[in-house]
mmCIF file of C-alpha atoms in Angstrom:
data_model
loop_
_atom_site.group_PDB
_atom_site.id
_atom_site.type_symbol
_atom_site.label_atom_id
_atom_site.label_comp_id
_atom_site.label_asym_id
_atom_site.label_seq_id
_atom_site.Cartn_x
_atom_site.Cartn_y
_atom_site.Cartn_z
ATOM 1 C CA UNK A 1 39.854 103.112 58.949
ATOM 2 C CA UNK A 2 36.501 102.529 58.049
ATOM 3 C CA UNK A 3 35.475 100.933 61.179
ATOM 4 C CA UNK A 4 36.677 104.377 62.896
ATOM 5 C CA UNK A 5 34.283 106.431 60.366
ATOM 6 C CA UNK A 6 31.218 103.994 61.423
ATOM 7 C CA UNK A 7 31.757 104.591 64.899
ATOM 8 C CA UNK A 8 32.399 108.393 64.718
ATOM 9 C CA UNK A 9 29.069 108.861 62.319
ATOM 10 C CA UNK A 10 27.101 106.479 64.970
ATOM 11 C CA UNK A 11 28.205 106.884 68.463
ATOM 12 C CA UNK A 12 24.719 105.954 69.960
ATOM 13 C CA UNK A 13 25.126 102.442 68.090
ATOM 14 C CA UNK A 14 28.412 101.512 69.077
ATOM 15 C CA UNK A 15 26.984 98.375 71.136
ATOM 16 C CA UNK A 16 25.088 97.358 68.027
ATOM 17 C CA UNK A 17 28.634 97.584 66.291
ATOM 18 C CA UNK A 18 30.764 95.993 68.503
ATOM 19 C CA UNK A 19 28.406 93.067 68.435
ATOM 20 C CA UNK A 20 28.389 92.863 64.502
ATOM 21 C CA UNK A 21 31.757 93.940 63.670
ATOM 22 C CA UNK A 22 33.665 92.014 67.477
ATOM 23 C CA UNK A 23 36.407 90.696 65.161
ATOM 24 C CA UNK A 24 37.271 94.199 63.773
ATOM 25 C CA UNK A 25 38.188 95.373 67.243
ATOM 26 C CA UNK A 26 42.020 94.365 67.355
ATOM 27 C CA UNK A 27 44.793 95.891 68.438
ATOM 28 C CA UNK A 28 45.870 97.920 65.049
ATOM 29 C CA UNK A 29 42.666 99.647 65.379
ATOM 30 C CA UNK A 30 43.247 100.794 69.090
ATOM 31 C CA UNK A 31 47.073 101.690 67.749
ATOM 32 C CA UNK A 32 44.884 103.272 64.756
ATOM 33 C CA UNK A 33 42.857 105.502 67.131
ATOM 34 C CA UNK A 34 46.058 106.519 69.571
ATOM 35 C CA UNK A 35 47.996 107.410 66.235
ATOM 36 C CA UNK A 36 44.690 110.453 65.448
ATOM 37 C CA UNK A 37 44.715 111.380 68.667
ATOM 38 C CA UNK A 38 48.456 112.144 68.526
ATOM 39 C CA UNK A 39 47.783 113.871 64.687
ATOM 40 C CA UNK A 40 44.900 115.709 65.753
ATOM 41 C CA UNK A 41 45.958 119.641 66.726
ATOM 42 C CA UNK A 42 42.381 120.320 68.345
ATOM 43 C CA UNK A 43 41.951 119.425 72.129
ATOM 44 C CA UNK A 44 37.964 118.463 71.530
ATOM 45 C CA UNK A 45 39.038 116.617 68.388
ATOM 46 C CA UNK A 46 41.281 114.598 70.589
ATOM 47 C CA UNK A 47 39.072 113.823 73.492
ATOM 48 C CA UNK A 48 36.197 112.957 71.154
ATOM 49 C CA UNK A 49 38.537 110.369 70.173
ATOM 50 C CA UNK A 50 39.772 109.096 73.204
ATOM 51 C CA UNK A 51 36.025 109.080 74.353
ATOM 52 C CA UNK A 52 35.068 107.105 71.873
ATOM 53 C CA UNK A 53 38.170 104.604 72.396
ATOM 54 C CA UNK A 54 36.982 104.225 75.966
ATOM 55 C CA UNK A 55 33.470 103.592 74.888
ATOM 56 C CA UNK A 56 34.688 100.706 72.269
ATOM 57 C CA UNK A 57 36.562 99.467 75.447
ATOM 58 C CA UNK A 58 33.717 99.229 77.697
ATOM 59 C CA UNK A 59 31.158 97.706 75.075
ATOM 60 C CA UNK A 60 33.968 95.219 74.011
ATOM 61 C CA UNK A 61 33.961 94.374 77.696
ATOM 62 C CA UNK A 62 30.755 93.759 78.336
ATOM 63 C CA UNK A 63 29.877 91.536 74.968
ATOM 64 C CA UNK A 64 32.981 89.812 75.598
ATOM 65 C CA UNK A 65 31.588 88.593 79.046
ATOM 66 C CA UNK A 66 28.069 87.780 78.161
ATOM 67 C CA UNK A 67 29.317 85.861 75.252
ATOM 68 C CA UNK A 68 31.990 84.051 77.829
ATOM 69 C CA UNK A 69 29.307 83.629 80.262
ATOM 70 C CA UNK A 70 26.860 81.473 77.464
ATOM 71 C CA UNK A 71 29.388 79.448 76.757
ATOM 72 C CA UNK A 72 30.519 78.487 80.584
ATOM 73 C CA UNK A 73 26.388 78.246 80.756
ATOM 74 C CA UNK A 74 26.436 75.826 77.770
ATOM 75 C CA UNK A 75 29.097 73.945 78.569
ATOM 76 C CA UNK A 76 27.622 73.009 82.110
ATOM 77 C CA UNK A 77 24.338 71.928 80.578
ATOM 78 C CA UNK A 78 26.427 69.686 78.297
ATOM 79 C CA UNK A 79 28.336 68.526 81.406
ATOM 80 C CA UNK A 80 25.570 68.083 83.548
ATOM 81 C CA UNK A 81 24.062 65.840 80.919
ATOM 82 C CA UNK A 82 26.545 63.479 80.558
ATOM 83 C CA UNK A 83 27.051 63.394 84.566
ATOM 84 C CA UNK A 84 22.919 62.500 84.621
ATOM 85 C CA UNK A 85 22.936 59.652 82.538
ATOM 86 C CA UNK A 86 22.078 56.340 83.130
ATOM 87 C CA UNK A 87 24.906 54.506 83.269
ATOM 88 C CA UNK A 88 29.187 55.279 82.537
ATOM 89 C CA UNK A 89 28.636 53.898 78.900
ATOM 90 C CA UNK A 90 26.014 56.283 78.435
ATOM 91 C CA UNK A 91 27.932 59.013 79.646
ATOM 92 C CA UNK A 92 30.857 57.933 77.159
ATOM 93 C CA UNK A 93 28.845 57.317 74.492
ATOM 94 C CA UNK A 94 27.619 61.422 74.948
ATOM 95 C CA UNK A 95 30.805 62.801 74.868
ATOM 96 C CA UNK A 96 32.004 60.882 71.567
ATOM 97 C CA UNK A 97 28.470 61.869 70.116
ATOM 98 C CA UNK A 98 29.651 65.366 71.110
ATOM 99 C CA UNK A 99 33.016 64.904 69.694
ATOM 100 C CA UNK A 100 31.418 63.837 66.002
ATOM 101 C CA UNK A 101 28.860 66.825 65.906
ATOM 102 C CA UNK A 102 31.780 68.708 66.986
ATOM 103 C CA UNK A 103 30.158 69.991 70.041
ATOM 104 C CA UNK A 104 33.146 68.724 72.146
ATOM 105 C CA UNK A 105 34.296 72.255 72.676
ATOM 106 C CA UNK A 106 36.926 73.853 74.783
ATOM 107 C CA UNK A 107 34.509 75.358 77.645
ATOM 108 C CA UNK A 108 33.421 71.512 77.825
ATOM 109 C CA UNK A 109 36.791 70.195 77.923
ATOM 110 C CA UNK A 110 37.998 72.492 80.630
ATOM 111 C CA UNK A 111 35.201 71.605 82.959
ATOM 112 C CA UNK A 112 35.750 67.659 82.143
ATOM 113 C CA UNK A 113 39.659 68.806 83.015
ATOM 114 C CA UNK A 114 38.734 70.354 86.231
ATOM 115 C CA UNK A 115 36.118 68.082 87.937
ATOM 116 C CA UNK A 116 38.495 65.070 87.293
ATOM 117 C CA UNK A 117 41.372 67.405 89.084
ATOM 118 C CA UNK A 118 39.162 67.577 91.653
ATOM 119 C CA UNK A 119 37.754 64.285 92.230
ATOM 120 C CA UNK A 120 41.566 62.934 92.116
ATOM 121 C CA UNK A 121 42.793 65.163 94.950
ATOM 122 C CA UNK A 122 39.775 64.801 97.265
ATOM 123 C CA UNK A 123 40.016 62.528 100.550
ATOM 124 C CA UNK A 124 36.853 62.177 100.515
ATOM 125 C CA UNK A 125 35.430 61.553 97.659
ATOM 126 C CA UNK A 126 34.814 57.667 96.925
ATOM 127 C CA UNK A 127 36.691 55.650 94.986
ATOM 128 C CA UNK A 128 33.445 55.120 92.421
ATOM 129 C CA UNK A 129 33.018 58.571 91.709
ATOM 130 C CA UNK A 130 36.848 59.254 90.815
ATOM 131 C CA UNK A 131 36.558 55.958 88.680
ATOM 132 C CA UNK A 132 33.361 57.370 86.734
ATOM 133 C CA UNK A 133 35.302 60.918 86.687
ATOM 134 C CA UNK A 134 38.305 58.881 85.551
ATOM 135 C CA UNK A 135 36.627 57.008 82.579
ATOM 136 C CA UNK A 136 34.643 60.105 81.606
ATOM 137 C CA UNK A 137 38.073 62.468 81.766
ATOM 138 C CA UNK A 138 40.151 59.920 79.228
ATOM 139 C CA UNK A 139 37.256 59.217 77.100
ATOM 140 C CA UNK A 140 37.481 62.653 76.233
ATOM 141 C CA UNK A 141 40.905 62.446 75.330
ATOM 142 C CA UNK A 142 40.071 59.935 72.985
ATOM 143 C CA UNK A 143 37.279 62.021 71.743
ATOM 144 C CA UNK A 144 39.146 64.976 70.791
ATOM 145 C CA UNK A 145 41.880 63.184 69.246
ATOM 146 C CA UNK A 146 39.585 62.181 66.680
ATOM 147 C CA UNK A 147 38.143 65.438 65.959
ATOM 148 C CA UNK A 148 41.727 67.578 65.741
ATOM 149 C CA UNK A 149 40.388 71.137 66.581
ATOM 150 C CA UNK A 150 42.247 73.752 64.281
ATOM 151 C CA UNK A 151 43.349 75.275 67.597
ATOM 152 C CA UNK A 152 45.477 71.962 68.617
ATOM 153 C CA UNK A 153 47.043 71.506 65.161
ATOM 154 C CA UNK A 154 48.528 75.594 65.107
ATOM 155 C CA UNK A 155 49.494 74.989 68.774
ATOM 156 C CA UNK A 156 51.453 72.307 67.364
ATOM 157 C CA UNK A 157 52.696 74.551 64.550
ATOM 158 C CA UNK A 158 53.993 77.530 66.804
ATOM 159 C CA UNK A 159 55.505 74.634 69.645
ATOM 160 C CA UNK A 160 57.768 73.729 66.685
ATOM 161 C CA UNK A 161 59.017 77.318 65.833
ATOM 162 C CA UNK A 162 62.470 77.972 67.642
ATOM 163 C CA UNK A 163 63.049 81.302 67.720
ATOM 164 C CA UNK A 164 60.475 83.347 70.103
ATOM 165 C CA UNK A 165 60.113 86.589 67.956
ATOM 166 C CA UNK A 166 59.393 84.040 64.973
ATOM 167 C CA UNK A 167 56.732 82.406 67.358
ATOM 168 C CA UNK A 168 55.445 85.160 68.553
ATOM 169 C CA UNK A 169 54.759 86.581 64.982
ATOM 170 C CA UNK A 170 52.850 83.794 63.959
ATOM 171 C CA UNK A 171 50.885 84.096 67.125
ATOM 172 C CA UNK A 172 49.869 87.791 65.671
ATOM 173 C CA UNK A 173 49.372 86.330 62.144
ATOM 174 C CA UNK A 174 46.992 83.818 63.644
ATOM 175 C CA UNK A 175 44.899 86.320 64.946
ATOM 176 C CA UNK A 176 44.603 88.407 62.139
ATOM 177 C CA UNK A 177 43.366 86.862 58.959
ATOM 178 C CA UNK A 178 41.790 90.012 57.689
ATOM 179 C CA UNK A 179 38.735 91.221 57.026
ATOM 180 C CA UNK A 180 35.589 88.607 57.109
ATOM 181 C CA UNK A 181 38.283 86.477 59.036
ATOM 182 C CA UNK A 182 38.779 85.116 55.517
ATOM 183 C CA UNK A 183 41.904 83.318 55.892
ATOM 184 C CA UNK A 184 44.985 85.309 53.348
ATOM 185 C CA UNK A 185 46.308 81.590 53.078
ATOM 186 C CA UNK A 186 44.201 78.821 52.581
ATOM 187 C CA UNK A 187 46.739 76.032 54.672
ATOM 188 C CA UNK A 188 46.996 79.143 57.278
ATOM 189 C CA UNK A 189 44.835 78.214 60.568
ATOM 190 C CA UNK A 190 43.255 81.229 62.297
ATOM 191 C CA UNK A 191 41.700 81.578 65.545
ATOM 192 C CA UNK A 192 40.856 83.981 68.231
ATOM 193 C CA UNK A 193 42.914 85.129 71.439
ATOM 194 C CA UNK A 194 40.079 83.810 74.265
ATOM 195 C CA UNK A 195 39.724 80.544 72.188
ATOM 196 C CA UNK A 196 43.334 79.474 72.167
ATOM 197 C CA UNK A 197 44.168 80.560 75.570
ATOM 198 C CA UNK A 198 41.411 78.118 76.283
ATOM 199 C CA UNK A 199 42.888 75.101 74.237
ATOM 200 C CA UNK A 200 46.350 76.381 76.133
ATOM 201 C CA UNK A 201 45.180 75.939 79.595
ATOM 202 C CA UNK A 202 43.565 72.675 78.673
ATOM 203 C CA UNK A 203 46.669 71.243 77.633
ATOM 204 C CA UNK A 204 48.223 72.647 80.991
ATOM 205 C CA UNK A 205 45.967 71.846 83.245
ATOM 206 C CA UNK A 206 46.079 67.693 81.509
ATOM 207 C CA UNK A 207 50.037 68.114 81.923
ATOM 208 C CA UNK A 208 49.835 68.567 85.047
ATOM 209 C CA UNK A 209 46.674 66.421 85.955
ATOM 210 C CA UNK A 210 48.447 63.103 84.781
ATOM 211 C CA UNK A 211 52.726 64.369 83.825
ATOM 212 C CA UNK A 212 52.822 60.156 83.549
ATOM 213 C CA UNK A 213 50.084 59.472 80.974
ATOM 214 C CA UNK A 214 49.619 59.807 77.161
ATOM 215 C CA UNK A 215 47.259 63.332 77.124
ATOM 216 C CA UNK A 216 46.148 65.420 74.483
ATOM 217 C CA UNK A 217 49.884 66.005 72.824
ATOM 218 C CA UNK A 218 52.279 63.404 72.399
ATOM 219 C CA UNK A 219 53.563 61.833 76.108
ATOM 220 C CA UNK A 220 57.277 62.935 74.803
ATOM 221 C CA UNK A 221 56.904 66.339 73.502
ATOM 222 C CA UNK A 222 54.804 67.096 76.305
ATOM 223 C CA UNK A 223 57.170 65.892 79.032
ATOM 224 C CA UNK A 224 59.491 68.197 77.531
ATOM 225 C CA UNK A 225 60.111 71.138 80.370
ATOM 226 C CA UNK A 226 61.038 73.136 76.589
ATOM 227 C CA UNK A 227 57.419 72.637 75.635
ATOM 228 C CA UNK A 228 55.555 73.116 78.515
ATOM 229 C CA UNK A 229 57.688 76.783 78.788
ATOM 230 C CA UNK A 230 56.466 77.558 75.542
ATOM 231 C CA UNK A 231 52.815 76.744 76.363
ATOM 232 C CA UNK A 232 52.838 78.875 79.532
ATOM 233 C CA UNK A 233 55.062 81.428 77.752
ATOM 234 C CA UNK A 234 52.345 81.751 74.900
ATOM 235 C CA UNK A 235 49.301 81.814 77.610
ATOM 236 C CA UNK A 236 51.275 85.205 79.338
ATOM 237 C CA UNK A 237 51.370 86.553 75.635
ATOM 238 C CA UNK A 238 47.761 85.798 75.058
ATOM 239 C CA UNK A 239 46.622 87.450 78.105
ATOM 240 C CA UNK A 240 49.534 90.365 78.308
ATOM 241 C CA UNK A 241 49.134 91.567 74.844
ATOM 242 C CA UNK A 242 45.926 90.484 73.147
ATOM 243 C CA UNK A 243 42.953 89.716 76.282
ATOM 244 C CA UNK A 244 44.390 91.940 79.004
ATOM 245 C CA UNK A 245 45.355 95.192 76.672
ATOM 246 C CA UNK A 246 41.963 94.627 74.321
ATOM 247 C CA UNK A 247 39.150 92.839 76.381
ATOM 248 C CA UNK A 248 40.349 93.854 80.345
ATOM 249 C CA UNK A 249 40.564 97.824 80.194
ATOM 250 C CA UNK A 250 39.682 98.262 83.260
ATOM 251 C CA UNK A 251 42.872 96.391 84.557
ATOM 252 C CA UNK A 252 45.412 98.886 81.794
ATOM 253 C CA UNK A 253 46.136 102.028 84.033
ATOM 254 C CA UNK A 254 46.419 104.109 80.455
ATOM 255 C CA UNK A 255 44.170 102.419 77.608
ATOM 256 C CA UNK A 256 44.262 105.488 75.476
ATOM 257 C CA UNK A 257 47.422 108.144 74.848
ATOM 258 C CA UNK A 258 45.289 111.666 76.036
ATOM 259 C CA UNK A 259 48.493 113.654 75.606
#
């Protein structure tokens, strides 16, 4: 791999790398990197390897959290704005201005998600407040109807596949459009493991937030225990093979063969 010969010929810039090249990282090239260790005969052939696997691990790690942690930071100025302004019009009228610039993202949306989840289960909390969290919460459902995130609409594709290995494949195929995350089909829709998990526990936490109401998904479809199993059964897969084996080393016992 020629990501592999960057690294090896650059080891003191593999933070600089990881930053340019994040995408690169996937799983093939961690299977690439166990599959030399195993062909290499020579024992400090084979540790340089591994050492270097661990070090791609680590600076994954940490660029994956700072990035995480700007958006969380973004999202809350975002929020906090639209909780400041003057009036619950003006606090609607944000979040569809959002929507249109396509700023309505899915940091925003699970903030939106949660402080309406908490307003409706406190006791003490007055009514008011869980009205204006009410009205801001379903305008942006509304809102993000009308912008139809790539995300929702390939959610929507791999719901409708029947067969989980079939599913499951186009889960890997929508995480891999190749090199310059140029897209190998031009009707394919491509996205990124943290992302979707993101638009995934959205859509959970608004099915269970209001099981009654019209959400983000059609009422029906998501109603449907089949559905909902799929969502959660998708989220595990997200985290179990893609954010937990890739992102969370620290958490895999044995990231790298050193047999």
């Amino acid at each position: 791999m020629e990501l592999f010969t960057e690294l090896r010929e650059n080891p003191a810039d593999i933070n600089a790398i990881v930053a340019r090249r994040r995408k690169d990282f996937t799983g093939d090239f961690f299977r690439h990197l166990n599959f030399l260790v195993n062909a290499y005969n020579g024992l400090d052939e084979r540790d340089g390897i591994v050492r270097l696997g661990a070090k791609c691990l680590s600076a994954i790690h940490a660029y994956d959290c700072t990035l995480e942690q700007l958006d969380i930071e973004s999202a809350q100025l975002k929020f906090d704005d639209i909780l400041n302004s003057s009036s619950l019009d003006g606090a609607c009228d944000k979040i569809k201005s959002l929507a249109k610039a396509k700023e309505l993202d899915s940091s925003l949306i699970l903030l939106i998600n949660r402080a309406w989840a908490a307003a409706k289960e406190s006791t003490t909390m007055n009514d008011k407040v869980k009205d204006i969290m009410y009205h801001i919460y379903t305008t942006t459902k509304e809102s993000l109807k009308s912008i139809s995130p790539p995300e929702m609409k390939l959610l929507k594709y791999l719901l409708n596949i029947e067969e989980p290995e079939e599913r499951f494949g186009a889960l890997a195929t929508a995480f891999s459009p190749g090199d310059g995350r140029e897209a190998k089909d031009e009707d394919a829709l491509y996205t990124t493991p943290s992302e979707l998990h993101k638009w995934i526990k959205m859509l959970l936490d608004s099915y269970h937030l209001n099981k009654e109401e019209t959400d983000f998904m059609d009422a029906r479809k998501m109603s449907d225990p089949v559905i909902i199993q799929r969502l959660t059964l998708l989220k595990e897969m997200i985290e179990e093979e893609y954010m937990k084996r890739y992102i969370h080393p620290e958490e895999e016992e044995e990231p790298m063969d050193d047999s």
